[in-house]
Coordinates of N, CA and C in Angstrom, one line a residue:
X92 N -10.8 -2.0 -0.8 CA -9.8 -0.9 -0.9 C -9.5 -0.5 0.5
X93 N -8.3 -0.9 1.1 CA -7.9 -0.2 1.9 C -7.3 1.2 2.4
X94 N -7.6 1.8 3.0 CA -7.2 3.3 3.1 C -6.1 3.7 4.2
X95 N -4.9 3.4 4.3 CA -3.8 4.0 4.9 C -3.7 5.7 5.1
X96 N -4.2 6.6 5.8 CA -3.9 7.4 6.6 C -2.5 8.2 6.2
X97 N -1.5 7.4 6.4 CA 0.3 7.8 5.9 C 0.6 8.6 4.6
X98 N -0.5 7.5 3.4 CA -0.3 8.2 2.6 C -0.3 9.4 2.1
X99 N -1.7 10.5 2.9 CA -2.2 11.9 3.2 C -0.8 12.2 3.9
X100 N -0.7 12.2 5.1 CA 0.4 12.9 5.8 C 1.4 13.1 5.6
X101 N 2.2 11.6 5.0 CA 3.3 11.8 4.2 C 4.0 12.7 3.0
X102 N 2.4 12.3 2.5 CA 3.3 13.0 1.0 C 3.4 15.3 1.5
X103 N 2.3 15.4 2.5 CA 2.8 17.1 2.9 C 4.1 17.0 3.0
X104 N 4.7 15.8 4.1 CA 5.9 16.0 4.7 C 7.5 15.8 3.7
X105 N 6.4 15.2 2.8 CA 7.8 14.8 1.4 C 7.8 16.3 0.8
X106 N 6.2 17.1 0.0 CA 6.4 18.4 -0.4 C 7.1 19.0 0.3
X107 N 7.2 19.6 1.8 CA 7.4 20.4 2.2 C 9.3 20.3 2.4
X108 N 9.7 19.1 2.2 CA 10.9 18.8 2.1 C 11.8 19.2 0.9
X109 N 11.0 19.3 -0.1 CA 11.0 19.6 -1.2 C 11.5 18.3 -2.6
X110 N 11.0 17.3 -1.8 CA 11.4 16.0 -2.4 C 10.7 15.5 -3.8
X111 N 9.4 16.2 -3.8 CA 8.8 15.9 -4.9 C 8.6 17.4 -5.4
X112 N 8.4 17.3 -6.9 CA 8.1 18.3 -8.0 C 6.7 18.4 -8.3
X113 N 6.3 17.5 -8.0 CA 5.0 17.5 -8.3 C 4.3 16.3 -7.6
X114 N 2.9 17.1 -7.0 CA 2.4 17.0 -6.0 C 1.7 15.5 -6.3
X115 N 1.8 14.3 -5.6 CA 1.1 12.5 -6.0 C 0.5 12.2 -4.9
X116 N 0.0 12.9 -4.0 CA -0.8 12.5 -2.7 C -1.2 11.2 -2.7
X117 N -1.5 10.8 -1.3 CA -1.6 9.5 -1.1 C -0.5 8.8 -0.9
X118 N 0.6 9.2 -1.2 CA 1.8 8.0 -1.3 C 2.4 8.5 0.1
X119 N 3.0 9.3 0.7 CA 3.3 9.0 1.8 C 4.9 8.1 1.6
X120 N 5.7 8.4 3.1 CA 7.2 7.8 2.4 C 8.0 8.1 2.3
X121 N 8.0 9.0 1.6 CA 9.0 10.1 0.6 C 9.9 10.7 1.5
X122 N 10.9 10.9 2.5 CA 10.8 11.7 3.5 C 12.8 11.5 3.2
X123 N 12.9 12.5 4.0 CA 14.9 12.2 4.2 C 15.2 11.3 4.4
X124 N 14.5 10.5 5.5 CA 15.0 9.3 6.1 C 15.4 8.0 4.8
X125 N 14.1 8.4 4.0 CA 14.0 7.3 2.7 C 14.8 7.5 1.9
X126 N 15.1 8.7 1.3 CA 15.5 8.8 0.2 C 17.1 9.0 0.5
X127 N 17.7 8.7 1.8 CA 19.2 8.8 2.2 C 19.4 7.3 1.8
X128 N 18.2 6.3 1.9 CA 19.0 5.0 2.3 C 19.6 5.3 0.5
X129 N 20.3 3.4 0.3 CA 21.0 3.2 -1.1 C 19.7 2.3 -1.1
X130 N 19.7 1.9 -2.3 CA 19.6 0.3 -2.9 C 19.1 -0.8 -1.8
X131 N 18.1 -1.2 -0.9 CA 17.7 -2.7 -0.4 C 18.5 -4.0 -1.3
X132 N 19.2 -4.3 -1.0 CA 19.9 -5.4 -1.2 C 18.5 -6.9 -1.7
X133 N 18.2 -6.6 0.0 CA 16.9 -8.1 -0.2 C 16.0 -7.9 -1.0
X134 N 15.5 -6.2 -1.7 CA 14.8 -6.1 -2.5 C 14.9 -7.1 -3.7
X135 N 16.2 -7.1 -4.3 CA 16.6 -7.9 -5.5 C 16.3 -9.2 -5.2
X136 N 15.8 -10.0 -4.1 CA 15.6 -11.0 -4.2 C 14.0 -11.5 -4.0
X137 N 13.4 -10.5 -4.0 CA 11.9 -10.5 -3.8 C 11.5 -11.6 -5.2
X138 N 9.7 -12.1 -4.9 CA 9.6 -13.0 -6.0 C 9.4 -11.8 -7.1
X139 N 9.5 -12.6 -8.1 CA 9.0 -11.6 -9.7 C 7.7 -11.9 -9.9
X140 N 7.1 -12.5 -9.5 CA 5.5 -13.0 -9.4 C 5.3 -14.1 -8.3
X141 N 3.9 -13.7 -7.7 CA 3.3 -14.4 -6.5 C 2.1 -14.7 -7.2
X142 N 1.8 -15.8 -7.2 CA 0.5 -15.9 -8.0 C -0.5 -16.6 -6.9
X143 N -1.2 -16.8 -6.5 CA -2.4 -16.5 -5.5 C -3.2 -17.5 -6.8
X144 N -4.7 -18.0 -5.8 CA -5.8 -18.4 -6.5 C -7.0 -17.7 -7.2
X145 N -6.7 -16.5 -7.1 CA -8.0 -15.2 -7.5 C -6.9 -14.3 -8.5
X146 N -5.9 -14.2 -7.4 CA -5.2 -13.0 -7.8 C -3.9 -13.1 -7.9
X147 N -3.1 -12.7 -8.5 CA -1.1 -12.3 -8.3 C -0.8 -11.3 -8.2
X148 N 0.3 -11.0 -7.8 CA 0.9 -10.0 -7.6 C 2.2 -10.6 -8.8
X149 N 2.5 -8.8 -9.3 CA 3.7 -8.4 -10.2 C 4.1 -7.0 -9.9
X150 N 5.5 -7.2 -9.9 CA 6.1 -5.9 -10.3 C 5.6 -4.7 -11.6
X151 N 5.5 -3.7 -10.6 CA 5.3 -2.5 -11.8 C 6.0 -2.7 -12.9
X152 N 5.9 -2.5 -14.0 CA 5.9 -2.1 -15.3 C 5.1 -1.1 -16.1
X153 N 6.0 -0.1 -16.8 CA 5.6 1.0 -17.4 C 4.0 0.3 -18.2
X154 N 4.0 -0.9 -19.1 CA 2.9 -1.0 -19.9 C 1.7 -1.0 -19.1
X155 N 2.0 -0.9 -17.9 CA 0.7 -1.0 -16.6 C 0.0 0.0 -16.3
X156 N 0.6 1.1 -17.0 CA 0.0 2.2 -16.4 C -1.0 3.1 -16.9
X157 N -1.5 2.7 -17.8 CA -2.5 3.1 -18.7 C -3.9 2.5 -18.2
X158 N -3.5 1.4 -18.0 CA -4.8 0.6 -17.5 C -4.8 0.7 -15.9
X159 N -3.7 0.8 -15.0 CA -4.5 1.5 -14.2 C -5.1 2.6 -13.8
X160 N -4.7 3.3 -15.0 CA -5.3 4.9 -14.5 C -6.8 4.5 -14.8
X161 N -7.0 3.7 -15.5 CA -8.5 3.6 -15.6 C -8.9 3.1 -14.1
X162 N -8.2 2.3 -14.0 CA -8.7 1.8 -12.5 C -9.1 2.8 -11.1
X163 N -8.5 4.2 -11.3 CA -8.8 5.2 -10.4 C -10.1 5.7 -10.6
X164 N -11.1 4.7 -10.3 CA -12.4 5.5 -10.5 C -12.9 6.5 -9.4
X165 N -13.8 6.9 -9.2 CA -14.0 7.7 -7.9 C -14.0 7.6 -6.7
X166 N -14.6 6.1 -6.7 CA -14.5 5.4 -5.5 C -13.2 5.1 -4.9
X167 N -12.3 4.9 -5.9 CA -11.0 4.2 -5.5 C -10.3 5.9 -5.1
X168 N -10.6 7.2 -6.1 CA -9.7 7.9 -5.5 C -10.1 8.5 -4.3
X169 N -11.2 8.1 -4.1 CA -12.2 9.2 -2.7 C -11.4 8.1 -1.4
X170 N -11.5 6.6 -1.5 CA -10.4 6.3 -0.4 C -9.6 6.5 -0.5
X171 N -8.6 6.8 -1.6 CA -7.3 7.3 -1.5 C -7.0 9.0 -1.5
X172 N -7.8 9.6 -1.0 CA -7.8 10.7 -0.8 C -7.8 11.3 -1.9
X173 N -7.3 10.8 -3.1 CA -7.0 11.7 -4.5 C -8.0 12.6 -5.0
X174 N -7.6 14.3 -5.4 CA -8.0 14.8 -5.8 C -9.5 14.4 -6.9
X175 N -10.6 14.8 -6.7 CA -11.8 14.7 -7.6 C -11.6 14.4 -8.7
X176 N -10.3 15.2 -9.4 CA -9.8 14.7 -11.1 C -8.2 14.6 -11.1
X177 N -7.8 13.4 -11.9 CA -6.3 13.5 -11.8 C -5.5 12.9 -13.1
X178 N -5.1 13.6 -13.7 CA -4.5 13.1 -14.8 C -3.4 12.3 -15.0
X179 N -3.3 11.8 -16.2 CA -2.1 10.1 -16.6 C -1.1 10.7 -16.0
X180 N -0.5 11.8 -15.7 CA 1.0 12.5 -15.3 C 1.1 11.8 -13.5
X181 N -0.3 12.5 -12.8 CA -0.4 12.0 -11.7 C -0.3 10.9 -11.2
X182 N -0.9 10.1 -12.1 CA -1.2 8.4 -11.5 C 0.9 7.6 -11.7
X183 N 1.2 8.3 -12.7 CA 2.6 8.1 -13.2 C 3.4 8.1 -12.1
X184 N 3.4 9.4 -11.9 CA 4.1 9.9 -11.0 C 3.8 8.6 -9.2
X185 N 2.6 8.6 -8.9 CA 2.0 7.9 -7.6 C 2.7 6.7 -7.5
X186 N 2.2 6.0 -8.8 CA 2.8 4.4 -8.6 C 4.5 4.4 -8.4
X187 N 4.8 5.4 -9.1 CA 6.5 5.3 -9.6 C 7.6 5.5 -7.6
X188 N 6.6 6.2 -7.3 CA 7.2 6.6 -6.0 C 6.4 5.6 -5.2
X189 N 5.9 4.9 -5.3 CA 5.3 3.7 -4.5 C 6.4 2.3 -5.1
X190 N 6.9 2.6 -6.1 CA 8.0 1.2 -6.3 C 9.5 2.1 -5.8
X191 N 9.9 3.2 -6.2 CA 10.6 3.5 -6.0 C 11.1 3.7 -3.9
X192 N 10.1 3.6 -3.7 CA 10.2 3.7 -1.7 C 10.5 2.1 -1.6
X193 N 10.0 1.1 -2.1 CA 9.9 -0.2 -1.9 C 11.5 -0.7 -2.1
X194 N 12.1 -0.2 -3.6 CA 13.5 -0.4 -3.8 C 14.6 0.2 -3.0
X195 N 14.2 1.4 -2.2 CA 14.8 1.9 -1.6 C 15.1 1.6 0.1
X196 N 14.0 0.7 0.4 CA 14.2 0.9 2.0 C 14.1 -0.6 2.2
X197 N 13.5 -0.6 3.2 CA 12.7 -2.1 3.7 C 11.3 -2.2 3.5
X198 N 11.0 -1.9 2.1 CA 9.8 -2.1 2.0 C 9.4 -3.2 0.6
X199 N 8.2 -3.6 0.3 CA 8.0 -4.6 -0.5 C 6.2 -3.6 -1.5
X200 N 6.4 -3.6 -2.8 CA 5.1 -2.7 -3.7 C 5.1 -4.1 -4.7
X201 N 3.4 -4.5 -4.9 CA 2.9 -5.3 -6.0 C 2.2 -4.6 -6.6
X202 N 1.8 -4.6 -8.4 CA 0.6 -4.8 -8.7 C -0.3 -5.9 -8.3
X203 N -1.6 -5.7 -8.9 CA -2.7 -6.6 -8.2 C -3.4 -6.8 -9.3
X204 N -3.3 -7.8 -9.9 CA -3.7 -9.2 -11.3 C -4.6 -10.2 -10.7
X205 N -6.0 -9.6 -11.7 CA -7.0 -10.5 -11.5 C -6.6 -11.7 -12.4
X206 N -7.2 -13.0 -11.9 CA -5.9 -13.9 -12.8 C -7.1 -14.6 -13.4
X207 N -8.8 -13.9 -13.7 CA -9.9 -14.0 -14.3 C -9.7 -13.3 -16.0
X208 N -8.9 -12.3 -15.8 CA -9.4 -11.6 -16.8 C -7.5 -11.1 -17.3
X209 N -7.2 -11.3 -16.2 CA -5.4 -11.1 -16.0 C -5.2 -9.5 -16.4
X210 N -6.0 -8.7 -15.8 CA -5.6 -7.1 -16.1 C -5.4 -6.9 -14.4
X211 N -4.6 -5.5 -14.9 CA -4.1 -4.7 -13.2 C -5.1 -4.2 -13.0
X212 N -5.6 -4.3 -11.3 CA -6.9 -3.7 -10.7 C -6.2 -3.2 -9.0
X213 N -5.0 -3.0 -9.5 CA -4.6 -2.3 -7.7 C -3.6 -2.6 -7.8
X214 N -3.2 -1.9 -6.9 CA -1.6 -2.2 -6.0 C -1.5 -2.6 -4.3
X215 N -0.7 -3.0 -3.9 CA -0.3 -3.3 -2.2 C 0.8 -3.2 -1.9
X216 N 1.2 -2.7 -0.9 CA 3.1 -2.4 -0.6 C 2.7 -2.9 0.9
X217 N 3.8 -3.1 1.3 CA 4.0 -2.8 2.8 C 5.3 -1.8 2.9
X218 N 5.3 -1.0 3.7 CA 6.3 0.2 4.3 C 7.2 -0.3 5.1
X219 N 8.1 0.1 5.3 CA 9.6 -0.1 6.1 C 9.1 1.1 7.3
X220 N 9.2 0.3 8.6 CA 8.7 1.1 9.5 C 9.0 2.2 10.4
X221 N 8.5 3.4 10.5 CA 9.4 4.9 10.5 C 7.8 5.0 11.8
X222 N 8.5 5.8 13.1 CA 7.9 5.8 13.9 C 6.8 7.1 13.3
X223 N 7.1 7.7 12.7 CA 6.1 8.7 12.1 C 4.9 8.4 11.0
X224 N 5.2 7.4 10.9 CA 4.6 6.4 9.7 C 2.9 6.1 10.8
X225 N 1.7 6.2 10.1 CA 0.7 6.0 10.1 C 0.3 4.8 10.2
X226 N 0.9 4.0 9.3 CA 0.5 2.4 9.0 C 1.3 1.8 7.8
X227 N 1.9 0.5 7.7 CA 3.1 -0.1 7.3 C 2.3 -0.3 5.8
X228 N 1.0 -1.2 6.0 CA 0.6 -1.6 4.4 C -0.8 -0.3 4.0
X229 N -0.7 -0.5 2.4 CA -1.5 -0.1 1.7 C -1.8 -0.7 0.8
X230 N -2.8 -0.9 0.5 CA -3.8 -1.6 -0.9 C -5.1 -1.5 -1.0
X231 N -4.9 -1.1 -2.5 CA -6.4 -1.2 -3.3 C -6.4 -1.5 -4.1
X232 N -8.1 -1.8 -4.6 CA -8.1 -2.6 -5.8 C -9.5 -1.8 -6.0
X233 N -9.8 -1.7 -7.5 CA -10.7 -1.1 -7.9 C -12.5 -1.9 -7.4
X234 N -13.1 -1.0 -7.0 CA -14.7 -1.8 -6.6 C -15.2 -2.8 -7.8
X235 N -15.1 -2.8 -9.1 CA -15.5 -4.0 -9.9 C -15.1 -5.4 -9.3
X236 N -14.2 -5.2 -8.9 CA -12.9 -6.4 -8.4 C -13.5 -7.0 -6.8
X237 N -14.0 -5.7 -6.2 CA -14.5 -5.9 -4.6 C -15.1 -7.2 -4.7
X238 N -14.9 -8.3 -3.4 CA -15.3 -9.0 -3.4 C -14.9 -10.6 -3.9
X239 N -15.4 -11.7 -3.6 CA -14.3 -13.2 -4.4 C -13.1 -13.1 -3.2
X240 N -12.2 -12.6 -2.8 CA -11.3 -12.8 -1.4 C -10.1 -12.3 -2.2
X241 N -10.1 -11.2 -3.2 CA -8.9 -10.5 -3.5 C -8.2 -10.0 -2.7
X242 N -9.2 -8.8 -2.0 CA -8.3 -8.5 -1.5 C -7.5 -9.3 -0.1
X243 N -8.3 -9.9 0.2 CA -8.0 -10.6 1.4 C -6.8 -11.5 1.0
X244 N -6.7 -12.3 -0.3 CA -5.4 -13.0 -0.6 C -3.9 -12.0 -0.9
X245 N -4.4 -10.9 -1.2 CA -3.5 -9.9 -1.9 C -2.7 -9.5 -0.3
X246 N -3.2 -9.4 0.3 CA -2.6 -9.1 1.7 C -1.9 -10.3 2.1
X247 N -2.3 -11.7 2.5 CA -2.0 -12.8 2.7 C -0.5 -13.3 2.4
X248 N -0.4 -12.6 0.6 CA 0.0 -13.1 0.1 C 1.6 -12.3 -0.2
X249 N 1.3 -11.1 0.6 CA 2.2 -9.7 0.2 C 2.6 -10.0 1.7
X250 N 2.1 -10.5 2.7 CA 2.6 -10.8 4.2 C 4.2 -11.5 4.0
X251 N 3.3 -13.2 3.5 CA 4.2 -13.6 3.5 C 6.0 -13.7 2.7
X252 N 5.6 -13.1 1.4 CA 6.9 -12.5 0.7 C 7.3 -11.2 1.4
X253 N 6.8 -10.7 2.4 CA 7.6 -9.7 2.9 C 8.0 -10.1 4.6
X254 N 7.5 -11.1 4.9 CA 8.4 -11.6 6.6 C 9.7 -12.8 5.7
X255 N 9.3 -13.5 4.8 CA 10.4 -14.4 4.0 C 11.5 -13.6 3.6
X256 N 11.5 -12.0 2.8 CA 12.3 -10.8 2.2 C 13.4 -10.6 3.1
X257 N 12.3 -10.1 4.3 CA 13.3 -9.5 5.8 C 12.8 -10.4 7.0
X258 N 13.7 -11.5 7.2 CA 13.4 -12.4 8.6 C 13.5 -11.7 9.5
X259 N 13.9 -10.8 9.8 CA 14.3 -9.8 11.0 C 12.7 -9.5 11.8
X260 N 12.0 -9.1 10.5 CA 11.0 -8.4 10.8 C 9.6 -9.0 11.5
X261 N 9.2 -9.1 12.3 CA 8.2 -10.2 13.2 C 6.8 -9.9 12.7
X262 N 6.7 -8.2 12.5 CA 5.0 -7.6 12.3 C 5.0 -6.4 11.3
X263 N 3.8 -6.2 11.2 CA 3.5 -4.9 10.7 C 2.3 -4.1 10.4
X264 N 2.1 -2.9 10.9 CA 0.5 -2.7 11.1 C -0.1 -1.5 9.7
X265 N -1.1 -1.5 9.9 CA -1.9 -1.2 9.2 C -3.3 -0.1 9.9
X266 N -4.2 0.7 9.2 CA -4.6 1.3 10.1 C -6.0 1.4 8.8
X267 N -7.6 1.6 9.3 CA -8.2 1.1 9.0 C -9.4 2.4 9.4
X268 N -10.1 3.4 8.7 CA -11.1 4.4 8.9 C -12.3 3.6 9.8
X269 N -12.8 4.1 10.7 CA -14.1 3.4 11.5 C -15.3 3.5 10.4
X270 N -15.6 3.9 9.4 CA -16.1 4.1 8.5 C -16.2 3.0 7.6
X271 N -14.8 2.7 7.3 CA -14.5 1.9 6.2 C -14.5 -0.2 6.3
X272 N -15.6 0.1 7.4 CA -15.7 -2.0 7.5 C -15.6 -2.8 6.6
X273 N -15.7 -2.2 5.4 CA -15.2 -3.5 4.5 C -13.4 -3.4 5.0
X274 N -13.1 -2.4 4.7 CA -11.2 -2.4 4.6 C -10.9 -3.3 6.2
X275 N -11.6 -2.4 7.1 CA -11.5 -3.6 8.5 C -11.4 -5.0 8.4
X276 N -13.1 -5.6 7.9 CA -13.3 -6.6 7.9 C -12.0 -7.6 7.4
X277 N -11.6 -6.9 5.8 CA -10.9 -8.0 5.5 C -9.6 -7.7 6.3
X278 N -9.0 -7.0 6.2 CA -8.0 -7.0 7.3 C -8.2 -8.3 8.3
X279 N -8.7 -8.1 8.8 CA -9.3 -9.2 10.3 C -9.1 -10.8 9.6
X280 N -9.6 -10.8 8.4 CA -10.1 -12.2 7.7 C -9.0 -12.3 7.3
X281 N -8.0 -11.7 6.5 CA -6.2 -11.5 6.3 C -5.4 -12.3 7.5
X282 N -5.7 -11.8 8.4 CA -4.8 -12.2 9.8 C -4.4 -11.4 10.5
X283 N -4.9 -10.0 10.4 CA -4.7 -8.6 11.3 C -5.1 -8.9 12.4
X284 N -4.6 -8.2 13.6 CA -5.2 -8.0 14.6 C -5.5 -6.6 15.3
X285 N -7.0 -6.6 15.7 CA -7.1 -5.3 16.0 C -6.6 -5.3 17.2
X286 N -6.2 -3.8 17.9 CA -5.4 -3.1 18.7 C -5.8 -2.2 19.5
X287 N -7.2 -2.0 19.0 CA -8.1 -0.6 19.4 C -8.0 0.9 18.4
X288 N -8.4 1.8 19.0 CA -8.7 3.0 17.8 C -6.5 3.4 17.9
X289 N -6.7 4.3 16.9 CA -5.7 5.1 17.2 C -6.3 6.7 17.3
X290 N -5.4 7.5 18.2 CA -6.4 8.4 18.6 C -5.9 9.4 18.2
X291 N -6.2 10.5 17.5 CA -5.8 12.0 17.9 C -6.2 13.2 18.3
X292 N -5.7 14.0 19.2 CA -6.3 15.0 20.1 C -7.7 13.9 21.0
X293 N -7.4 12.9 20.8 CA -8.8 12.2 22.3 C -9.7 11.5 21.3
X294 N -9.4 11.6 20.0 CA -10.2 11.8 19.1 C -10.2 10.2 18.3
X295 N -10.9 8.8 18.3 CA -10.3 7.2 17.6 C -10.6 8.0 16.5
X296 N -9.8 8.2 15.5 CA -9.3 8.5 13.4 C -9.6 7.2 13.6
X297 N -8.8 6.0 13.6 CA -8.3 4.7 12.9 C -8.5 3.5 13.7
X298 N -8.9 2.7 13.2 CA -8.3 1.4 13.9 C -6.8 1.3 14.0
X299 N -6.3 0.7 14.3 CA -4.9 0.0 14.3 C -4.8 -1.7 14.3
X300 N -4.3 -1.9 13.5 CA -4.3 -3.8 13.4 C -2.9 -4.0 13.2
X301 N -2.2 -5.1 13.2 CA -1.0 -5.9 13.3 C -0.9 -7.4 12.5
X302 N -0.3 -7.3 11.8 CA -0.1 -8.7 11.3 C 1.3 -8.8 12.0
X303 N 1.3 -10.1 12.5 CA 2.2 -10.9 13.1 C 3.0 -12.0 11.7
X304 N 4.5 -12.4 11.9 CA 4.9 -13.5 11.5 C 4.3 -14.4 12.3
X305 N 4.1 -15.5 11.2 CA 3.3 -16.5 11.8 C 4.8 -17.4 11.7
X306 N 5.6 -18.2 12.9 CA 6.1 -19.2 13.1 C 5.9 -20.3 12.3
X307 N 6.5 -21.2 11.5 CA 6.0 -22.2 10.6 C 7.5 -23.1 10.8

């Protein structure tokens, strides 16, 4: 489970905007800049399923959402910053504005389908890049799941449907707790590159890593 930073900071900057009714932390996004654009055109042409050797990726769907709220176990919501306890309203609300940012900008949101058992165990987006933005991708997948190269394909695999979506686009980074070496590691093993800390007040918070379009 990786931990994006954005999503904490963002979603204050969405409340305080008054963009959301009710508070979904973690998501991050939400801001004027987003919710002025229309409709992403290239969105509509994204795949409808990516299917990977471990894992696929699918578009949200309402029937998903029951089973992932199971998937917010403690672990998953302690990296994602989420409140201690959070009820079906909340998780509703999180994912809905994690597809709804993705439809709206330059951005790309999967579910995360173990293709063992074929239930939802996470999500991944990458962000449409806003200089205020923390870091472009986010994904997690529940710790039963940790491990086998999910996550590592789920990023691989969310890269490349999102430099194919928007040719324009060359990179996109990601940001990684010094704490959190598994989320590093696989980042690295993905095809990230680290950058060094990112710092605030003097202070390395994050790694910073980079996925590049890879020329083919």
């Amino acid at each position: 489970m990786l931990t994006i930073k954005l999503w904490w900071q963002s979603l204050h900057k969405a409340v305080k905007f008054g963009l959301l009714a009710v508070v979904v932390a973690c998501l991050g996004g939400i801001t004027t800049y987003y919710v002025a654009h229309d409709k992403v055109e290239h969105h509509d042409q994204a795949p409808t399923i990516i299917q990977g050797t471990v894992i696929s990726l699918k578009p949200l769907k309402e029937e998903y959402y029951a089973e992932l709220h199971n998937m917010f176990s403690n672990a998953v919501r302690k990296g994602l910053d989420f409140p201690a306890v959070i009820d079906f309203a909340y998780t509703i609300n999180y994912l809905r504005e994690l597809d709804h940012r993705a439809q709206t900008t330059k951005g790309i949101h999967y579910i995360i389908f173990d293709n063992n058992d074929q239930k939802p165990i996470g999500s991944i987006e990458v962000r449409e890049y806003d200089p205020e933005d923390y870091g472009q991708m986010g994904v997690w997948i529940n710790e039963k799941y940790w491990g086998g190269g999910r996550t590592v394909e789920a990023i691989k695999l969310i890269a490349k449907a999102y430099f194919n979506l928007y040719p324009d686009e060359t990179n996109f980074i990601a940001f990684a707790r010094p704490w959190n070496q598994r989320s590093y590691k696989a980042m690295l093993k993905a095809g990230f590159v680290d950058e060094g800390f990112k710092y605030v007040d003097a202070t390395p918070l994050w790694y910073q890593l980079r996925m590049h379009k890879k020329n083919s």
